[in-house]
Amino acid sequence: MTKKVKNKKRGRPFTRKKKAKRGRPSKPRRPRFAKIKIQAPKGTHDILPEEQKYWDKIRRVVSQVFTNYGFDRIDTPIFEDVRLYIKGTGQTTDIVQKEMYTFKTKGGEHFALRPEFTPGIVRAYIEHGMKNLPQPVKLYSIGPLFRHDRPQAGRFRQFHQFNWEIIGDGSAVGDVQVIQVFINILKKLDLKKFTFYINSIGCPLCVPNYKRALANYYRQYINKICPDCRRRVKENPLRLLDCKKERCKNLAKESPQILDFLCEECRNHFKEVLELLDELEIPYILNPQMVRGLDYYTRTVFELWEEKEDFRQGALMGGGRYDNLVEMFKGKPTPAVGAAAGIERIINSFKKQDVKISEKEKPRVFIVQLGELGKRKGLKLFEDLQKRRIEVGEAFSKPSIKSQLKIADKQGVEIALILGQKEALENNIIIRDMASGAQEVVSLEKVVNEVKKRLRK
Ligand code: AMP
């Protein structure tokens, strides 16, 4: 069925299949893997072993600080009904219009990989009747998100955030605690050089007047603004202030300011937030152009940037108040405020600011064993030491005592516990002080306490 023909370009013979007969499906071609370079999808990245120390440190600090501030951890699914984001994040936002990864299942369901945490958490708050818990409910999450953005420095298609929400508190204290908790995390992470921007974007009572004024202002320059902004004038005037194009940015500087349009309640709320920040000595810059990209925000919005702003990369953290989202999802009206920080960007700051991250706890004790019985007893001892929170190392796959002691030495442990064949049979063990080389035989039952005693010295 195949015939040899000459490949004109290279002069090499290759085989070409005859046209398949009508009505009979041809065999699918095998992909030629030799020619395909298999690599991580564009905009994603591997977190290699040498990077893990940064991730461990952030996870440790995040869970410690949130726990201290009374937040509980919540994990929601990585994919949700696409309507959750269309309704919550907003039909006209970049996330929904351009960046969501959506897919249909064989059963016809339409899902989206989560592009942000808040809608899923609010859904869970309603679905699990958390309104019946003492309010406010304080929740934090940590995990991957997906946005089909143009990949560049600090901007990925799969990236990671930690995210925190205070649901059921409409007071200025809620806003400030959401900010304060992050400032504390930065302090614990030894990150120092940053700038915090804040603004208020009002509520459904006052914002329509402002949107009208803004749209009227931009209409005067309709031929000068970019095509995206021309669309925004009609669809979502607030987003005009967000445009990164130089010609539009210059117009934004001269545009009407939201703070002049706030209703009395919004003005008082914002005043209180700023006063509390002053009291806590959290420095801020008022930025009336900052509106944030999501539809659900009301009143306070904020972002935290590195001191030397990297506009390509974007902010380290962003958030705000969203007093209408719970009700939009058919929950009872419940005010809420929250924020999210990008882990990749924080790690980038670590590197730029040359923050030293300690390696994971090094073992102080090493188990050396010989023979089947020695290995079995060594395995049990390993567990016993771990349970008593003693960092312990092993090299059970190495057969000789000499090679195991070499590894122990390399790891800089203080004590080696040697289970030779004789010791294993007699239920004893040798404790070797690695610095002096002094050895002592003790009974296996007493070894954990003996090790604890020696490490305390
Ligand atoms: P947002 O949900 O857009 O307010 O983003 C909150 C934080 O997540 C930002 O301040 C960034 O630190 C981080 N972030 C957002 N988008 C990306 C992305 N594409 N790649 C990496 N980090 C991101």
XYZ file of C-alpha atoms and ligand atoms in Angstrom:
480
model
C 0.000 0.000 0.000
C 2.945 2.361 0.380
C 5.283 3.459 -2.327
C 8.742 5.009 -2.133
C 9.117 8.506 -3.588
C 11.977 10.925 -3.607
C 11.814 13.874 -1.191
C 12.812 16.652 -3.565
C 14.178 19.025 -0.959
C 16.454 16.666 0.897
C 16.934 14.021 -1.734
C 16.048 11.324 0.798
C 13.477 8.682 0.084
C 10.446 8.629 2.278
C 7.269 6.655 2.235
C 3.966 8.177 1.320
C 0.706 6.514 2.011
C -1.656 5.979 -0.861
C -4.895 7.896 -0.567
C -7.225 5.951 1.696
C -10.168 4.433 -0.061
C -13.436 6.275 0.366
C -15.630 5.047 3.160
C -12.766 3.328 4.967
C -11.222 5.417 7.738
C -7.457 5.604 7.434
C -5.304 4.630 10.388
C -4.473 7.665 12.531
C -0.868 8.766 12.059
C 1.451 8.222 14.950
C 2.774 11.560 16.241
C 6.497 11.928 15.589
C 7.662 12.601 19.113
C 11.278 12.835 18.069
C 10.445 16.207 16.513
C 8.308 17.530 19.347
C 10.051 19.398 22.130
C 8.039 18.588 25.207
C 8.191 21.346 27.771
C 6.064 23.045 30.417
C 3.157 24.953 28.817
C 3.871 28.612 28.074
C 3.331 30.802 31.120
C 3.679 27.936 33.638
C 6.752 27.005 35.611
C 8.221 24.146 37.604
C 9.041 24.801 41.214
C 12.396 23.046 41.457
C 13.877 21.635 44.682
C 16.231 24.614 45.104
C 13.256 27.009 45.005
C 11.262 25.113 47.624
C 12.862 26.939 50.543
C 11.079 30.144 49.464
C 7.732 28.391 49.173
C 8.145 26.621 52.524
C 9.004 29.889 54.222
C 5.988 31.713 52.742
C 3.578 28.886 53.600
C 4.935 28.743 57.159
C 4.703 32.496 57.775
C 1.308 32.835 56.068
C -0.357 30.113 58.117
C 1.222 31.365 61.340
C 0.184 35.014 60.859
C -3.349 34.207 59.663
C -3.869 31.869 62.608
C -2.733 34.620 64.994
C -5.278 36.994 63.457
C -8.102 34.460 63.836
C -8.363 33.331 60.193
C -9.285 29.725 59.329
C -8.010 27.995 56.219
C -10.454 27.073 53.455
C -9.695 25.149 50.242
C -12.174 25.383 47.390
C -12.079 23.498 44.049
C -9.645 24.589 41.373
C -12.486 24.685 38.847
C -15.981 26.070 39.282
C -19.099 26.747 37.222
C -18.106 29.423 34.708
C -21.176 31.495 35.668
C -19.695 32.071 39.120
C -16.977 34.251 37.583
C -19.122 35.822 34.881
C -21.521 37.008 37.559
C -19.031 37.601 40.371
C -15.818 38.839 38.778
C -17.870 40.620 36.118
C -18.862 40.170 32.475
C -16.848 43.174 31.283
C -13.627 42.510 33.202
C -10.413 41.437 31.461
C -10.378 38.247 33.510
C -13.743 37.111 32.156
C -13.450 38.563 28.661
C -9.904 37.504 27.844
C -8.186 35.454 30.502
C -10.353 32.590 31.737
C -9.509 28.988 30.890
C -12.913 27.439 30.281
C -13.933 23.942 29.244
C -17.054 21.908 28.633
C -17.363 18.400 30.049
C -18.814 15.441 28.160
C -21.926 15.926 30.304
C -22.296 19.477 28.957
C -21.247 21.321 32.100
C -19.312 24.530 31.542
C -16.437 25.132 33.947
C -13.599 27.606 34.379
C -10.219 27.036 36.033
C -10.336 29.506 38.896
C -8.848 32.845 37.880
C -9.258 34.267 41.400
C -10.315 33.032 44.850
C -13.052 35.376 46.056
C -16.106 34.125 44.075
C -15.419 30.499 45.095
C -15.028 31.435 48.740
C -18.228 33.483 48.776
C -20.011 30.539 47.112
C -18.689 28.242 49.872
C -19.717 30.744 52.574
C -23.300 30.645 51.279
C -23.390 26.926 50.410
C -22.227 25.870 53.885
C -24.492 28.278 55.777
C -21.551 30.140 57.321
C -23.906 33.052 57.998
C -24.974 30.999 61.042
C -21.449 31.092 62.492
C -20.362 33.982 64.709
C -19.633 36.885 62.336
C -17.337 37.955 60.845
C -16.050 34.763 59.256
C -12.333 35.105 58.515
C -10.948 32.749 55.897
C -7.667 32.311 54.069
C -6.582 30.139 51.136
C -3.401 29.359 49.316
C -3.069 27.719 45.916
C -2.812 28.005 42.121
C -4.848 30.246 39.808
C -5.084 30.391 36.037
C -5.259 33.391 33.714
C -4.534 33.383 30.015
C -2.512 36.575 30.157
C 0.516 37.483 28.023
C 3.411 35.813 29.870
C 6.217 38.139 30.960
C 8.358 38.763 34.041
C 6.208 38.073 37.112
C 3.104 37.391 35.016
C 2.226 33.735 34.607
C -0.667 31.707 33.262
C -0.568 29.408 36.262
C 0.476 31.351 39.333
C -0.081 31.124 43.084
C -1.686 33.418 45.583
C -2.564 33.483 49.207
C -5.910 35.110 49.661
C -7.806 36.245 52.728
C -11.335 37.460 53.369
C -13.299 38.914 56.279
C -16.977 38.214 55.562
C -19.681 39.814 57.717
C -17.890 42.997 58.833
C -18.803 46.316 57.207
C -16.724 48.492 59.510
C -13.513 50.345 58.668
C -11.759 48.062 61.165
C -12.349 45.150 58.759
C -10.611 46.996 55.900
C -7.683 47.916 58.094
C -7.251 44.442 59.517
C -7.092 42.988 56.003
C -4.292 45.464 55.255
C -2.562 45.059 58.610
C -2.323 41.294 58.352
C -0.407 41.595 55.087
C 1.954 44.263 56.429
C 2.694 41.832 59.239
C 3.375 38.996 56.807
C 5.826 41.229 54.915
C 7.598 42.083 58.169
C 7.893 38.408 59.093
C 9.244 37.704 55.614
C 11.848 40.476 56.042
C 10.544 42.405 53.015
C 10.834 46.131 53.486
C 10.759 48.249 50.382
C 7.161 48.716 49.341
C 4.532 51.391 48.722
C 0.897 51.080 49.676
C -1.803 52.816 47.588
C -5.396 53.286 48.636
C -8.589 54.744 47.177
C -12.349 54.563 47.570
C -14.547 53.768 44.584
C -17.847 54.454 46.333
C -21.027 52.398 46.347
C -23.945 51.819 43.914
C -25.495 55.046 45.239
C -22.646 57.393 44.371
C -20.620 55.623 41.708
C -23.153 56.027 38.817
C -22.774 59.830 38.981
C -19.037 59.473 38.836
C -19.184 57.003 35.917
C -21.324 59.476 33.972
C -18.888 62.323 34.629
C -15.957 60.137 33.624
C -17.615 58.941 30.406
C -18.496 62.543 29.469
C -14.905 63.620 30.064
C -13.499 60.844 27.849
C -16.089 61.438 25.115
C -14.347 64.768 24.435
C -11.243 62.780 23.474
C -12.937 59.812 21.839
C -10.657 59.954 18.774
C -7.511 60.109 20.863
C -8.091 57.134 23.153
C -7.232 53.499 22.376
C -9.896 51.129 20.910
C -10.229 49.297 24.270
C -10.985 52.584 26.005
C -13.537 53.528 23.356
C -15.367 50.354 24.348
C -14.899 51.123 28.051
C -16.592 54.535 27.687
C -19.806 52.652 26.936
C -19.363 49.443 28.910
C -17.336 50.175 32.025
C -16.075 53.779 32.392
C -14.224 53.056 35.681
C -11.795 50.839 33.801
C -10.748 53.835 31.678
C -8.543 54.824 34.602
C -6.781 51.459 34.488
C -5.511 51.716 30.906
C -1.749 51.282 30.580
C -1.438 53.003 27.155
C 0.564 56.212 27.442
C -1.988 58.435 25.616
C -4.839 57.205 27.855
C -2.753 57.399 31.048
C -2.150 61.095 30.451
C -5.872 61.746 30.068
C -6.601 59.829 33.278
C -4.425 62.242 35.254
C -6.720 65.166 34.368
C -10.002 63.255 34.709
C -12.712 63.940 37.351
C -11.850 62.383 40.712
C -14.017 59.812 42.459
C -13.357 61.323 45.889
C -15.387 64.396 44.831
C -18.391 62.177 44.083
C -18.541 59.965 47.206
C -21.801 59.937 49.155
C -21.635 60.906 52.805
C -21.521 57.323 54.112
C -18.738 56.307 51.750
C -16.780 59.457 52.591
C -17.076 58.792 56.327
C -16.100 55.157 55.910
C -13.010 56.090 53.921
C -12.064 58.821 56.391
C -12.216 56.290 59.208
C -10.057 53.796 57.282
C -7.382 56.454 56.736
C -7.497 57.534 60.374
C -7.015 53.950 61.532
C -4.074 53.501 59.153
C -2.540 56.674 60.619
C -3.046 55.330 64.124
C -1.324 52.069 63.217
C 1.423 54.043 61.481
C 0.870 52.261 58.191
C 2.082 54.699 55.514
C -0.134 55.055 52.431
C -0.485 57.100 49.275
C -3.925 58.207 48.164
C -4.323 57.242 44.518
C -7.645 58.491 43.085
C -6.888 56.823 39.731
C -6.724 53.324 41.180
C -10.005 51.443 40.590
C -8.866 47.767 40.404
C -9.967 45.457 37.655
C -12.946 43.651 39.169
C -16.608 44.600 39.118
C -17.571 43.620 42.645
C -15.500 46.172 44.547
C -17.234 48.843 46.607
C -15.668 51.578 48.733
C -12.067 50.849 49.779
C -9.612 49.445 47.223
C -5.862 49.101 47.715
C -2.675 47.753 46.209
C 0.808 47.237 47.498
C 3.743 47.630 45.109
C 7.456 47.287 45.371
C 9.081 50.610 46.140
C 10.553 50.771 42.642
C 7.352 50.000 40.815
C 7.685 47.420 38.099
C 4.674 48.169 35.911
C 5.252 45.159 33.704
C 5.109 42.845 36.676
C 2.351 44.657 38.568
C 1.456 44.814 42.254
C 2.478 42.373 44.985
C -0.922 42.485 46.639
C -4.333 43.889 45.833
C -7.748 43.887 47.395
C -10.763 45.793 48.574
C -14.241 45.807 49.990
C -17.047 43.941 48.230
C -20.253 44.625 50.153
C -22.679 43.330 47.496
C -21.160 40.058 46.312
C -22.791 37.747 48.871
C -26.204 39.184 47.976
C -25.419 38.926 44.245
C -24.921 35.202 44.790
C -28.347 35.013 46.495
C -27.013 35.127 50.050
C -28.429 37.565 52.582
C -26.814 41.038 52.321
C -23.411 40.695 53.976
C -20.527 43.177 53.790
C -17.068 41.780 53.160
C -13.494 42.748 52.445
C -10.492 40.768 51.230
C -7.183 40.722 49.410
C -4.757 38.463 47.581
C -0.987 38.413 47.158
C 1.044 36.747 44.412
C 3.579 34.236 45.725
C 5.809 34.289 42.616
C 6.091 38.053 42.912
C 6.934 37.870 46.613
C 9.684 35.353 45.802
C 10.934 37.721 43.136
C 11.143 40.450 45.790
C 13.059 38.098 48.093
C 15.622 37.674 45.381
C 15.784 41.371 44.468
C 16.067 42.448 48.102
C 18.554 39.650 48.741
C 16.598 38.295 51.699
C 18.362 35.306 53.227
C 16.101 32.303 53.611
C 17.304 29.626 55.984
C 17.423 26.135 54.529
C 14.934 23.622 55.887
C 15.856 22.297 59.336
C 18.995 20.246 58.988
C 19.099 16.873 60.769
C 21.045 16.853 64.018
C 20.995 13.077 64.343
C 21.736 10.357 61.779
C 20.792 6.676 61.906
C 23.412 4.247 60.606
C 22.457 0.583 60.285
C 23.798 -2.744 59.117
C 21.948 -5.937 58.119
C 18.254 -6.729 57.851
C 17.487 -6.508 61.575
C 19.500 -3.286 61.923
C 17.512 -1.730 59.084
C 14.161 -2.781 60.590
C 15.025 -1.435 64.014
C 16.488 1.709 62.398
C 13.221 2.346 60.583
C 11.281 2.196 63.836
C 13.795 4.435 65.627
C 13.545 6.969 62.782
C 9.800 7.259 63.410
C 10.261 7.503 67.199
C 12.746 10.370 66.833
C 10.516 12.234 64.362
C 7.581 11.904 66.736
C 9.661 13.587 69.425
C 10.411 16.378 66.902
C 14.063 15.507 66.499
C 15.262 16.216 62.929
C 16.838 12.959 61.818
C 18.631 11.815 58.680
C 19.225 8.371 57.177
C 20.724 6.575 54.188
C 19.006 3.185 54.461
C 19.840 2.355 50.854
C 23.619 2.456 51.510
C 24.909 -0.941 52.600
C 28.122 -0.076 54.467
C 28.555 1.700 57.789
C 31.481 3.664 56.357
C 29.478 5.164 53.476
C 26.597 6.050 55.809
C 28.935 7.762 58.282
C 30.407 9.734 55.406
C 26.955 11.107 54.530
C 26.266 11.874 58.202
C 29.520 13.795 58.344
C 28.674 15.729 55.180
C 25.307 16.734 56.631
C 27.098 18.065 59.721
C 25.000 16.092 62.233
C 25.952 16.103 65.888
C 25.118 12.502 66.721
C 25.228 9.243 64.765
C 23.213 6.313 66.102
C 24.799 3.081 64.904
C 22.810 -0.152 64.782
C 25.338 -2.858 63.868
C 24.305 -6.535 63.660
C 25.480 -7.245 67.225
C 23.709 -4.170 68.693
C 20.495 -4.959 66.826
C 20.500 -8.519 68.204
C 21.150 -7.334 71.756
C 18.637 -4.483 71.505
C 21.360 -1.898 71.976
C 22.678 0.999 69.930
C 25.930 2.964 69.701
C 25.736 6.715 70.256
C 28.629 8.391 68.471
C 29.514 12.002 69.128
C 30.511 13.164 65.664
C 32.766 15.990 66.856
C 34.909 13.981 69.301
C 34.361 10.496 67.876
C 33.524 9.212 71.404
C 31.132 6.252 71.374
C 28.861 4.758 74.030
C 26.536 1.762 73.913
C 23.035 2.311 75.368
C 19.877 0.247 75.336
C 17.536 0.903 72.398
C 14.639 1.763 74.730
C 16.584 4.601 76.319
C 18.147 6.078 73.206
C 15.486 8.711 72.373
C 15.678 10.256 75.848
C 19.453 10.084 75.798
C 19.567 11.871 72.425
C 17.177 14.576 73.670
C 19.370 15.097 76.715
C 22.534 15.413 74.639
C 20.963 17.804 72.100
C 19.788 20.080 74.901
C 23.331 20.573 76.203
P -5.556 40.265 41.483
O -6.325 39.025 41.828
O -5.467 40.536 40.024
O -5.912 41.430 42.317
O -4.041 39.928 41.878
C -3.605 39.816 43.208
C -2.134 39.522 43.176
O -1.902 38.279 42.490
C -1.322 40.529 42.380
O -1.003 41.637 43.166
C -0.130 39.711 41.982
O 0.799 39.653 43.038
C -0.708 38.337 41.753
N -0.977 38.080 40.326
C -2.040 38.451 39.600
N -1.952 38.013 38.325
C -0.785 37.348 38.239
C -0.112 36.658 37.181
N -0.632 36.561 35.971
N 1.088 36.076 37.466
C 1.628 36.168 38.692
N 1.038 36.796 39.729
C -0.146 37.395 39.517
